[in-house]
Amino acid sequence: MDNTIQEGPTGAILRDLPSPYQPHPLGLLHLPRFIAKIRKYLKNELPKSYQRNFTKGFDGFLCLHLEINPQDVIECVKNAVSEQELDGQLKELFPAELNAHVWNRKVVQMGMSDMAFEKLEEVKSALGAEKRSDLRSFADVIEFDEGRIE
């Protein structure tokens, strides 16, 4: 098995995806992760455990924030022959005002509201991390699941 993929309690875990906390040069958190997942998807290398939330979850929320269709981002990644070309295509696709500060706050805080807290606790339980009070957001849980938080 590829050393970038390990089996975990919820299925395959990709160890080579960027952190949701990693910003893109445009300033948006999670975008490098979405792009990396798209690249794996296009090569049929995105495990089933990631396909469930592909273009949904943070991917979908990012696209909703930008008022774009996730399929358009997939097309940009598919058609770009370089990082510079991809960045140019994304700049054309994205609105002029990204409101990165608004989006980045959502990434950092998603799971902290009363409504989302129950789901966050459910996900933590599925990972065997129900007693981990330091995992306060969905991004933290991703970090834990992929081994960036021990």
Coordinates of C-alpha atoms in Angstrom, one line a residue:
M1 CA 0.0 0.0 0.0
D2 CA 1.2 3.5 -0.8
N3 CA 2.9 5.0 2.3
T4 CA 0.8 8.2 1.9
I5 CA -2.3 6.2 2.6
Q6 CA -3.1 4.5 5.9
E7 CA -6.2 2.7 7.1
G8 CA -8.0 4.4 10.0
P9 CA -11.2 4.0 11.9
T10 CA -13.2 5.7 9.2
G11 CA -11.4 4.3 6.2
A12 CA -8.4 5.3 4.2
I13 CA -6.5 8.3 5.5
L14 CA -4.3 10.4 3.1
R15 CA -1.2 11.6 4.8
D16 CA -0.1 13.8 1.9
L17 CA -3.0 16.3 1.7
P18 CA -2.3 19.8 2.8
S19 CA -3.8 21.0 6.2
P20 CA -7.1 22.8 6.0
Y21 CA -5.2 25.5 7.9
Q22 CA -2.7 26.0 5.0
P23 CA -3.5 29.1 3.0
H24 CA -3.4 29.4 -0.8
P25 CA -1.4 32.4 -2.2
L26 CA -4.8 34.1 -2.6
G27 CA -5.2 34.0 1.1
L28 CA -7.9 31.3 1.4
L29 CA -7.5 28.5 3.9
H30 CA -8.5 25.0 2.7
L31 CA -8.0 25.9 -1.0
P32 CA -4.7 24.0 -1.3
R33 CA -6.3 21.0 0.2
F34 CA -9.3 21.2 -2.2
I35 CA -6.9 21.5 -5.1
A36 CA -4.9 18.5 -3.9
K37 CA -8.1 16.4 -3.5
I38 CA -9.2 17.4 -7.1
R39 CA -5.8 16.2 -8.4
K40 CA -6.2 12.9 -6.7
Y41 CA -9.8 12.6 -7.9
L42 CA -8.8 13.3 -11.5
K43 CA -6.2 10.5 -11.3
N44 CA -8.8 8.1 -9.6
E45 CA -6.6 8.2 -6.5
L46 CA -9.2 9.7 -4.1
P47 CA -10.1 7.0 -1.6
K48 CA -13.8 6.3 -1.0
S49 CA -13.5 7.7 2.6
Y50 CA -12.8 11.1 1.0
Q51 CA -15.2 10.9 -1.9
R52 CA -18.2 11.2 0.5
N53 CA -17.3 14.8 1.3
F54 CA -15.6 15.7 -2.0
T55 CA -17.1 19.0 -3.3
K56 CA -19.2 19.0 -0.1
G57 CA -18.0 19.7 3.4
F58 CA -15.3 22.4 3.4
D59 CA -14.9 22.1 -0.4
G60 CA -18.6 22.9 -0.9
F61 CA -18.6 25.6 1.8
L62 CA -15.6 27.3 0.2
C63 CA -17.4 27.3 -3.2
L64 CA -20.6 28.6 -1.6
H65 CA -18.6 31.4 0.0
L66 CA -17.1 32.3 -3.4
E67 CA -20.4 31.8 -5.1
I68 CA -19.0 29.4 -7.6
N69 CA -19.7 25.8 -8.7
P70 CA -17.2 23.2 -7.4
Q71 CA -17.2 21.7 -10.9
D72 CA -15.7 24.9 -12.2
V73 CA -12.7 24.6 -9.8
I74 CA -12.3 21.0 -11.0
E75 CA -12.2 22.2 -14.6
C76 CA -9.5 24.8 -13.7
V77 CA -7.3 22.1 -12.1
K78 CA -7.9 19.7 -15.0
N79 CA -7.0 22.2 -17.7
A80 CA -4.1 24.1 -16.0
V81 CA -0.6 23.0 -17.1
S82 CA 1.2 24.9 -14.4
E83 CA 0.6 26.4 -11.0
Q84 CA 0.8 29.9 -12.5
E85 CA -1.8 29.0 -15.0
L86 CA -4.0 27.5 -12.3
D87 CA -3.7 30.6 -10.2
G88 CA -4.7 32.7 -13.2
Q89 CA -7.7 30.6 -14.0
L90 CA -8.8 30.7 -10.3
K91 CA -8.4 34.5 -10.2
E92 CA -10.7 34.7 -13.2
L93 CA -13.2 32.3 -11.7
F94 CA -13.3 33.8 -8.2
P95 CA -15.0 37.0 -7.4
A96 CA -12.9 40.2 -7.2
E97 CA -13.5 40.4 -3.4
L98 CA -12.6 37.1 -1.8
N99 CA -13.4 38.1 1.7
A100 CA -10.7 35.7 2.8
H101 CA -10.9 36.9 6.4
V102 CA -14.6 35.9 6.6
W103 CA -13.9 32.5 5.0
N104 CA -10.8 31.8 7.1
R105 CA -12.7 32.5 10.3
K106 CA -15.4 30.0 9.2
V107 CA -12.7 27.3 8.6
V108 CA -11.1 27.9 12.0
Q109 CA -14.4 28.0 13.9
M110 CA -16.5 25.4 12.1
G111 CA -17.8 23.0 14.7
M112 CA -17.9 25.5 17.5
S113 CA -21.5 26.6 17.2
D114 CA -24.2 24.9 19.3
M115 CA -25.7 23.4 16.1
A116 CA -22.5 21.9 14.8
F117 CA -21.1 20.8 18.2
E118 CA -23.1 17.6 18.3
K119 CA -21.9 16.6 14.9
L120 CA -18.3 17.4 15.9
E121 CA -18.6 15.2 18.9
E122 CA -20.1 12.4 16.8
V123 CA -17.1 12.6 14.4
K124 CA -14.6 12.7 17.3
S125 CA -16.3 9.6 18.7
A126 CA -16.0 7.7 15.4
L127 CA -12.2 8.5 15.5
G128 CA -11.9 7.3 19.1
A129 CA -11.1 10.9 20.2
E130 CA -14.3 11.7 22.2
K131 CA -12.3 12.7 25.2
R132 CA -10.1 15.1 23.3
S133 CA -11.1 18.6 24.4
D134 CA -8.3 20.2 22.3
L135 CA -10.1 19.2 19.1
R136 CA -12.5 22.2 18.9
S137 CA -13.3 22.4 15.2
F138 CA -13.7 20.2 12.2
A139 CA -10.4 21.4 10.9
D140 CA -8.8 20.2 14.2
V141 CA -10.4 16.8 13.7
I142 CA -9.0 16.6 10.2
E143 CA -5.6 17.5 11.6
F144 CA -5.9 14.7 14.2
D145 CA -7.2 12.2 11.7
E146 CA -4.4 12.8 9.3
G147 CA -1.7 12.7 12.0
R148 CA -0.7 16.4 12.2
I149 CA -2.1 16.6 15.8
E150 CA -1.2 13.7 18.1

